Tab-separated table of C-alpha atoms in Angstrom:
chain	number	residue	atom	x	y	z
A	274	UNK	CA	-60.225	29.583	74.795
A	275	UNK	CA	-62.359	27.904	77.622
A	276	UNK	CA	-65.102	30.861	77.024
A	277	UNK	CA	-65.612	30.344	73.989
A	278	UNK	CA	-66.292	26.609	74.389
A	279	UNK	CA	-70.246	26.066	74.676
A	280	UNK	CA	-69.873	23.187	76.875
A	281	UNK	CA	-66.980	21.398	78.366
A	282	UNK	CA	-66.205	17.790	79.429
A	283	UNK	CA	-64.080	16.437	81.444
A	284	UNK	CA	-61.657	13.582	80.320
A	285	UNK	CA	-64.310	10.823	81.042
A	286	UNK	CA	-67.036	12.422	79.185
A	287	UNK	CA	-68.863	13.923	81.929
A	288	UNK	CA	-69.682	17.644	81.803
A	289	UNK	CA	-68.231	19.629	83.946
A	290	UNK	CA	-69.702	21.515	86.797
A	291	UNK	CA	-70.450	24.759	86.120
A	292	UNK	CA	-71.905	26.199	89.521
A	293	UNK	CA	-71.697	30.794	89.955
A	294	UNK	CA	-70.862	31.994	92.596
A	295	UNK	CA	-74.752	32.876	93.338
A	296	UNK	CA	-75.146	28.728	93.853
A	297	UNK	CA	-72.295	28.973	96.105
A	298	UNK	CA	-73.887	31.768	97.920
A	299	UNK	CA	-77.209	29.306	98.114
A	300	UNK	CA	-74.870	26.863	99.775
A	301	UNK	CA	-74.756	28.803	102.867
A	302	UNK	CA	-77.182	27.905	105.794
A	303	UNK	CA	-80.622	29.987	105.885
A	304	UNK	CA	-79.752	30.670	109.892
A	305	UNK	CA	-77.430	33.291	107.878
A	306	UNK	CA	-74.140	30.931	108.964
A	307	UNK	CA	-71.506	29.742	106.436
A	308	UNK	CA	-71.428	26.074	106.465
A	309	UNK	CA	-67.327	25.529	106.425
A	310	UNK	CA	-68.047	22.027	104.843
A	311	UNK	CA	-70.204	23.356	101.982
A	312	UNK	CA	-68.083	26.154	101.295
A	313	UNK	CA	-64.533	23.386	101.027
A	314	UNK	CA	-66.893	21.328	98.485
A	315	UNK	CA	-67.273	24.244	96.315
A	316	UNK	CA	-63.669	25.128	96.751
A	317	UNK	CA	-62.504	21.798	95.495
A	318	UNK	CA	-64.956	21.295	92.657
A	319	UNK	CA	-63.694	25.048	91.246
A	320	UNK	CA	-59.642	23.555	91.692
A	321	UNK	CA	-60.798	20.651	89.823
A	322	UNK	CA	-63.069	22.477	87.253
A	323	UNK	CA	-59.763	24.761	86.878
A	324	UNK	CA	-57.220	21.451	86.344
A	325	UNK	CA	-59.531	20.339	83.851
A	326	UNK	CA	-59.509	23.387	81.673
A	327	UNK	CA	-56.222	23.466	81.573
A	328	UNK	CA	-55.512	20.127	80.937
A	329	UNK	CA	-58.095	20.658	78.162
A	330	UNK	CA	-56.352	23.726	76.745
A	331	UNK	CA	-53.135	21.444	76.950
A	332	UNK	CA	-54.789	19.064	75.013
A	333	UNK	CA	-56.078	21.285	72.176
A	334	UNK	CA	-52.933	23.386	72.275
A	335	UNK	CA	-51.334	19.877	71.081
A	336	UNK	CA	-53.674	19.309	68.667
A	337	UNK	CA	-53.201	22.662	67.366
A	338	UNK	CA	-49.085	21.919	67.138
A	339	UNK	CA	-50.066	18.877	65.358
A	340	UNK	CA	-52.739	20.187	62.875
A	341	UNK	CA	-49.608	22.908	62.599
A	342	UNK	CA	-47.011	20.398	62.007
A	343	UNK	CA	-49.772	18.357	59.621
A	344	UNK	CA	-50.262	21.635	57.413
A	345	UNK	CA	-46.892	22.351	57.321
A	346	UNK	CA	-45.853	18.514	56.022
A	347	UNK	CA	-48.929	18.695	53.250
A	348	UNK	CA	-47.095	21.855	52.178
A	349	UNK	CA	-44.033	20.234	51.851
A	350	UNK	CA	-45.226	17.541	50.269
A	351	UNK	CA	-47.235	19.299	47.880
A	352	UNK	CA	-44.480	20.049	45.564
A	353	UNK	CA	-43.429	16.931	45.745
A	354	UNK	CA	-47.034	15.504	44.853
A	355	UNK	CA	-47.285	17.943	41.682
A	356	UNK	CA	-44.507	16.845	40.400
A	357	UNK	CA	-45.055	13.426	40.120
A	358	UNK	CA	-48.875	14.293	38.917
A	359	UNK	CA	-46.743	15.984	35.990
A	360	UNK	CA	-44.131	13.663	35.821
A	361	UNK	CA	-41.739	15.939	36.797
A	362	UNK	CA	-40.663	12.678	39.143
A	363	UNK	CA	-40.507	9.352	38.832
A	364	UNK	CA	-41.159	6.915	41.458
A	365	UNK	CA	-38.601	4.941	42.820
A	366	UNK	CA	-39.354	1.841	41.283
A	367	UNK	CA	-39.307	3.129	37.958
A	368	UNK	CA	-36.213	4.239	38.671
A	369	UNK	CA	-34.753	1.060	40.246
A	370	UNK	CA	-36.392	-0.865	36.666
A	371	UNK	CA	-34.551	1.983	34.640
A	372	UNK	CA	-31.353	1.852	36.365
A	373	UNK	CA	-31.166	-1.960	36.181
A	374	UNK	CA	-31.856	-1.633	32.395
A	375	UNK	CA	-29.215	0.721	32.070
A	376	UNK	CA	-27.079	-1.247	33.812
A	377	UNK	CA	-27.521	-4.652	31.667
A	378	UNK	CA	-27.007	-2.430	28.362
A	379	UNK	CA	-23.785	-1.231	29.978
A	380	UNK	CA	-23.104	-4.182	31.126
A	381	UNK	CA	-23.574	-5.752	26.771
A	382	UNK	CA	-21.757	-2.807	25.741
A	383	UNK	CA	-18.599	-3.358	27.525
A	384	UNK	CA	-18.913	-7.207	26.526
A	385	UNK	CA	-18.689	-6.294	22.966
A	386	UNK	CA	-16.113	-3.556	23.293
A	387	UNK	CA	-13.922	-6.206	24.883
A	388	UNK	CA	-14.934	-8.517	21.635
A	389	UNK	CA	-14.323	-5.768	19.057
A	390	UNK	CA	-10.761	-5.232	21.049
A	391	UNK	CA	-9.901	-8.511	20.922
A	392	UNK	CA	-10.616	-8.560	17.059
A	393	UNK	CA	-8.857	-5.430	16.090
A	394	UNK	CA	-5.627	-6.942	18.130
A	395	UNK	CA	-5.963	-9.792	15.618
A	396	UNK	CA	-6.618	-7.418	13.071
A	397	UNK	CA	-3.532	-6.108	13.640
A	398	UNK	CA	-1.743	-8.972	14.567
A	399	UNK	CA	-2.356	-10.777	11.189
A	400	UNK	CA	-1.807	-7.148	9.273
A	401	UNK	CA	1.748	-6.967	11.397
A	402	UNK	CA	2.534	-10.658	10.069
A	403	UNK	CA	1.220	-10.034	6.479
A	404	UNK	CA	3.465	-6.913	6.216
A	405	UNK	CA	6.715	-8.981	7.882
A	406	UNK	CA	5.676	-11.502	4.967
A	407	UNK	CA	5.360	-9.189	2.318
A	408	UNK	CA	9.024	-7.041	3.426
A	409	UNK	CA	10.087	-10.552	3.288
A	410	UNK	CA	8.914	-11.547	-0.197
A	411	UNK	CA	10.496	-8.060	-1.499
A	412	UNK	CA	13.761	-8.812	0.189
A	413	UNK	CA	13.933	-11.770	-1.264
A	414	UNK	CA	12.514	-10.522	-5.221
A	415	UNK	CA	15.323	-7.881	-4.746
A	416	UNK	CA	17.628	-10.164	-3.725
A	417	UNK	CA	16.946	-12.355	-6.676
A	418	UNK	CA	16.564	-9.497	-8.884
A	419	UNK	CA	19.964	-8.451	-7.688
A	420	UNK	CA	21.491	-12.333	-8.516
A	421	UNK	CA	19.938	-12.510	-11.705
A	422	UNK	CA	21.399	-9.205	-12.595
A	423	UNK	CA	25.166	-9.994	-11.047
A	424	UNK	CA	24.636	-13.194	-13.234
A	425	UNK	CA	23.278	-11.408	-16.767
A	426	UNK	CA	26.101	-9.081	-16.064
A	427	UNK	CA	28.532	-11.823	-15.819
A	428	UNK	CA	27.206	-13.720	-18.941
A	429	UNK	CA	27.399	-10.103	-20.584
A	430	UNK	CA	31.321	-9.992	-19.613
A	431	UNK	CA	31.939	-13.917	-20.412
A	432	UNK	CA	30.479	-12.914	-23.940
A	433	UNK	CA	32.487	-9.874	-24.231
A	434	UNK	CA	35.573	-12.036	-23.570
A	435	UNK	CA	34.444	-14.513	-26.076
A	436	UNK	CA	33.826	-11.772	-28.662
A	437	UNK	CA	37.128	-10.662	-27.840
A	438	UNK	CA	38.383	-13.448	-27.806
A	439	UNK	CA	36.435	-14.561	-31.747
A	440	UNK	CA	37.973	-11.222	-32.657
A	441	UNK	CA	41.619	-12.034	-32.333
A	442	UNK	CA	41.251	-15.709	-33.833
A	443	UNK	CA	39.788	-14.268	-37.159
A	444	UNK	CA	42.282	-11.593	-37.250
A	445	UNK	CA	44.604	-14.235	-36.861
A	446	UNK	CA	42.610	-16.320	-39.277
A	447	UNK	CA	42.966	-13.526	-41.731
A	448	UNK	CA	46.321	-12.952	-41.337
A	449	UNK	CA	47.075	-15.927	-42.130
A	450	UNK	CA	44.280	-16.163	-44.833
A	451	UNK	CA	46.327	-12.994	-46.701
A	452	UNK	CA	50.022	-14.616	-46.205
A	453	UNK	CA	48.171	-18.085	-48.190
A	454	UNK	CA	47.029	-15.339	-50.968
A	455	UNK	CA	50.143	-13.893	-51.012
A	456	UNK	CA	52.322	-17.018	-51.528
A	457	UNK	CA	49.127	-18.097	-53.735
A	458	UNK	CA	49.660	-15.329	-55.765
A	459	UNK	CA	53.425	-16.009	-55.362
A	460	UNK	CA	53.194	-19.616	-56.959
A	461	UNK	CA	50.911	-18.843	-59.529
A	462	UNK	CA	53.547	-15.851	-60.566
A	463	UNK	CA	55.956	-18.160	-60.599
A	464	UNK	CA	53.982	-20.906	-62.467
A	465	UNK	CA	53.079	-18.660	-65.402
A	466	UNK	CA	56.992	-17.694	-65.792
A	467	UNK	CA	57.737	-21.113	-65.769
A	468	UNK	CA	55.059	-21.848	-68.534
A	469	UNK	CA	55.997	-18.795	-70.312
A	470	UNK	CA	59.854	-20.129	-70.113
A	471	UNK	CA	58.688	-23.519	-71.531
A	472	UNK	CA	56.512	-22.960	-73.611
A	473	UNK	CA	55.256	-26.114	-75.155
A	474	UNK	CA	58.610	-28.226	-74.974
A	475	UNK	CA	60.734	-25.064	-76.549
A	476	UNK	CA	62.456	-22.027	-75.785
A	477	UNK	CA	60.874	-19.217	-75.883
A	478	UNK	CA	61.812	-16.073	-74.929
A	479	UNK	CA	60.666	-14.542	-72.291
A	480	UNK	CA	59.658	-11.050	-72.738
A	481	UNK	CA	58.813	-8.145	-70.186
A	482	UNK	CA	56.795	-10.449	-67.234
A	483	UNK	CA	53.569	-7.846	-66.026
A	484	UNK	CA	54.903	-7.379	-62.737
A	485	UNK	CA	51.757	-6.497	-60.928
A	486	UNK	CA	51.703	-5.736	-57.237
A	487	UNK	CA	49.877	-8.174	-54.894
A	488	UNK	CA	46.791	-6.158	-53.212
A	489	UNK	CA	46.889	-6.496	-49.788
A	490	UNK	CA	43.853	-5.493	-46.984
A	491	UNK	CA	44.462	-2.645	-46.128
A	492	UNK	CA	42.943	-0.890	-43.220
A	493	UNK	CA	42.381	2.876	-44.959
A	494	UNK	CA	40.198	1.148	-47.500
A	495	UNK	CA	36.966	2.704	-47.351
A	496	UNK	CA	35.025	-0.458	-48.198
A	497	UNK	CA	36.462	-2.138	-44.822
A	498	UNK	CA	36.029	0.747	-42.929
A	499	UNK	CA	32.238	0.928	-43.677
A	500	UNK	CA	32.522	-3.030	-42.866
A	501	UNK	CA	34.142	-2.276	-39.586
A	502	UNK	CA	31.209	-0.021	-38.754
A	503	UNK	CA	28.649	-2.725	-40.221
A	504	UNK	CA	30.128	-4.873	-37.512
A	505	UNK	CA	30.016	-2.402	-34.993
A	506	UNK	CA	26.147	-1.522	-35.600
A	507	UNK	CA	25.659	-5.596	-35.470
A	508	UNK	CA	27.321	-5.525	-31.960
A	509	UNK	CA	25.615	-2.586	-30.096
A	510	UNK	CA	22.037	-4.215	-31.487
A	511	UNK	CA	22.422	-7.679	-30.272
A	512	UNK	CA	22.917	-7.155	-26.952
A	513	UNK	CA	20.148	-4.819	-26.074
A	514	UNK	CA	17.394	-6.301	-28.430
A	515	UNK	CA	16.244	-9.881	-27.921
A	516	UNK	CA	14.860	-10.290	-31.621
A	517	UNK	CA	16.864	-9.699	-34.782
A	518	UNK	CA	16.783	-6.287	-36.421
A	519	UNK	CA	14.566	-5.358	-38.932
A	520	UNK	CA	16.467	-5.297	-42.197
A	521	UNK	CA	15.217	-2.032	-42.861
A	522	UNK	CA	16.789	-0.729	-40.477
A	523	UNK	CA	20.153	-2.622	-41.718
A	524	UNK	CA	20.100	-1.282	-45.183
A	525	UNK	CA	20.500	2.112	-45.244
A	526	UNK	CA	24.242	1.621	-43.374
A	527	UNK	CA	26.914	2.589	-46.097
A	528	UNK	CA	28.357	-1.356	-46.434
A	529	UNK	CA	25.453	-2.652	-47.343
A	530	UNK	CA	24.319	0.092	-49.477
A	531	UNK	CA	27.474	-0.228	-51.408
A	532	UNK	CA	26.814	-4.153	-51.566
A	533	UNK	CA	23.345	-3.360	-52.814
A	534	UNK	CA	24.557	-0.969	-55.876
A	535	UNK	CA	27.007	-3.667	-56.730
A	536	UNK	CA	24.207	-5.902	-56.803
A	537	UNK	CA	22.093	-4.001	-59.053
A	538	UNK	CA	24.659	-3.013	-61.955
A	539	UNK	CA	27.282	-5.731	-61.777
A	540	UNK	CA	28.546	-5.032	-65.183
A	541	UNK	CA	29.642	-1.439	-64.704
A	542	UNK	CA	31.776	-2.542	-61.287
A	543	UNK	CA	33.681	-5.499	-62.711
A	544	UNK	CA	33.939	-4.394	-66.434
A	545	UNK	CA	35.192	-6.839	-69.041
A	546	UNK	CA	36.011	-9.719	-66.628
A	547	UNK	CA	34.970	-13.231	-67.797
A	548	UNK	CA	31.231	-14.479	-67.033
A	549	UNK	CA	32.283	-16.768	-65.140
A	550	UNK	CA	34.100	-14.592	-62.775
A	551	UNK	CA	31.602	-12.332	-62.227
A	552	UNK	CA	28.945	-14.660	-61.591
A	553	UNK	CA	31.470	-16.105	-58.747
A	554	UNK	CA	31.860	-13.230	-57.442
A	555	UNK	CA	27.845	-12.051	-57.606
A	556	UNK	CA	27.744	-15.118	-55.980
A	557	UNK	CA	30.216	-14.832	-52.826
A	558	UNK	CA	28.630	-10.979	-52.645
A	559	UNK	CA	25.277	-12.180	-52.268
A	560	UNK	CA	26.601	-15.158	-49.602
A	561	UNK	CA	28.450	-12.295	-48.048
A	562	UNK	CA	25.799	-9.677	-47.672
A	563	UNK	CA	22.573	-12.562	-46.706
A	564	UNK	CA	22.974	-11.143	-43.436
A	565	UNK	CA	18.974	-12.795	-42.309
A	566	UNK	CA	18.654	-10.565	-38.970
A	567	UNK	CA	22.513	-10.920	-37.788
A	568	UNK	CA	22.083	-14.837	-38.613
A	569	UNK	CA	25.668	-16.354	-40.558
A	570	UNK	CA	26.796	-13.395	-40.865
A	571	UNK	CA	30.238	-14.363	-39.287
A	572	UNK	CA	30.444	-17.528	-40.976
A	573	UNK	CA	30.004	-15.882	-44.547
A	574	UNK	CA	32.623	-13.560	-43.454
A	575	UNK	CA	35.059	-15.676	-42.466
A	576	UNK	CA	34.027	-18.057	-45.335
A	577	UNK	CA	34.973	-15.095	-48.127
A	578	UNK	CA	37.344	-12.866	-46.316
A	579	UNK	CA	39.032	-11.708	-50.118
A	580	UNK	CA	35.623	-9.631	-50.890
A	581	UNK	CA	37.085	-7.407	-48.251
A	582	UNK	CA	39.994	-6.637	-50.447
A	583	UNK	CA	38.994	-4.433	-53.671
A	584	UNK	CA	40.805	-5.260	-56.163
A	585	UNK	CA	41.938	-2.420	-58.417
A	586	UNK	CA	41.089	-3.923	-61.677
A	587	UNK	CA	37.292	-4.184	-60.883
């Protein structure tokens, strides 16, 4: 390495000494002696020529290591350096901006996930107090429901037991009604043998009295059978249907059909009765069959209970 430098210095800046060994040979005396002191001067400037190189070759082999090291850093950092010419990387600031961006949106986004929790438990709060309302509110229609239904089912049996009860005092009433015809018809037989026995202040005699029996209601009459079912029909409507039948629907039943053909050819059902019997009793058949959507019909009933009875004559 020290050949091939052209010229060397020393660490001041001074060039070194560069005497051959012919100049050393000069330094001898001409008298052909070897000056000793001469020959020690040369000895010491080649030592310190000597140090010198190889301090200098020191020196550049450190430069070397470093220019070494240096090469070897630029490649390492060369990578490094392309990569953030391509963006590749990001400097650090960038990334300290970015993170703290990041950060404050994650930072918002929690906030209003803790505000949209906070609102759904209300949510559900008022949705758990609206249904305990609303089970309530049923409970309570269903109970009421229930009451009103105990209660129409108790008016239902209260007018059952009235009906019942209307039921035996007409019976009774007619009962009672037919033992007044009877002894009616009792006293009026009686009356007309009396009149027949009197005559007009005389004697007369009495011949064969018409001994007719006294019609009585009877239950096997078809006429009051067909009633019975008229009454019947009457019931099972009234109950279920809050407005009054349709009389169309009330006239094809046989007991009023029968009424109605009575109606229309009076003469041929009471025959050769008086007028003014048969427009009497025209007139208690048409009171007895007004029946205006189940309105007085149990009042005309009770009011005429001998229509019931058929007599034989008509």
């Amino acid at each position: 390495m020290a050949e091939e430098l052209q010229e060397e210095v020393k660490p001041d800046g001074t060039p070194l000494d560069t005497e051959t060994p012919r100049e050393a040979e000069a330094a001898v005396s001409p008298s052909g002696g070897v000056d000793v002191d001469a020959q020690e001067m040369v000895i010491a400037s080649l030592r310190l020529q000597v140090q010198d190189l190889f301090s200098q070759v020191n020196q550049l082999n450190n430069k070397l290591v470093k220019l070494y090291d240096r090469v070897s850093d630029l490649e390492d950092n060369l990578p490094h350096l392309s990569a953030l010419n391509t963006g590749l990387l990001v400097e650090k600031s960038h990334i300290t901006a970015e993170l703290n961006r990041l950060m404050e949106k994650a930072t918002e986004e929690a906030a209003q996930r803790g505000q949209a929790e906070s609102a759904r438990n209300a949510i559900e709060k008022d949705l758990d107090d609206l249904s305990a309302t609303l089970f309530g509110q049923a409970n309570t229609m269903v109970a009421e429901a229930r009451f009103a239904q105990h209660l129409s089912e108790r008016k239902v049996e209260d007018a059952q037991n009235a009906l019942k009860g209307a039921e035996e005092v007409v019976s009774l009433m007619q009962n009672q009604m037919q033992v007044l015809q009877a002894e009616k018809e009792l006293a009026d037989n009686k009356s007309r043998e009396m009149e027949l026995l009197i005559g007009k202040g005389k004697w007369v005699q009495r011949g064969e009295v018409d001994q007719t029996r006294s019609l009585k209601l009877l239950s096997s009459h078809s006429p009051y059978q067909e009633f019975l079912l008229f009454v019947a029909h009457l019931r099972l409507l009234r109950p279920n249907s809050p407005y009054p039948p349709a009389m169309s629907t009330l006239l094809p039943l046989p007991f009023l059909a029968r009424l109605a053909s009575w109606l229309r050819s009076p003469r041929e059902k009471f025959g050769k009765t008086s007028t003014l019997q048969k427009n009497e009793r025209v007139k208690r058949i048409r009171d007895f069959s007004g029946v205006r959507a189940g309105q007085g019909f149990m009042f005309n009933a009770f009011k005429f209970p001998s229509i019931v009875c058929i007599e034989r004559a008509v």
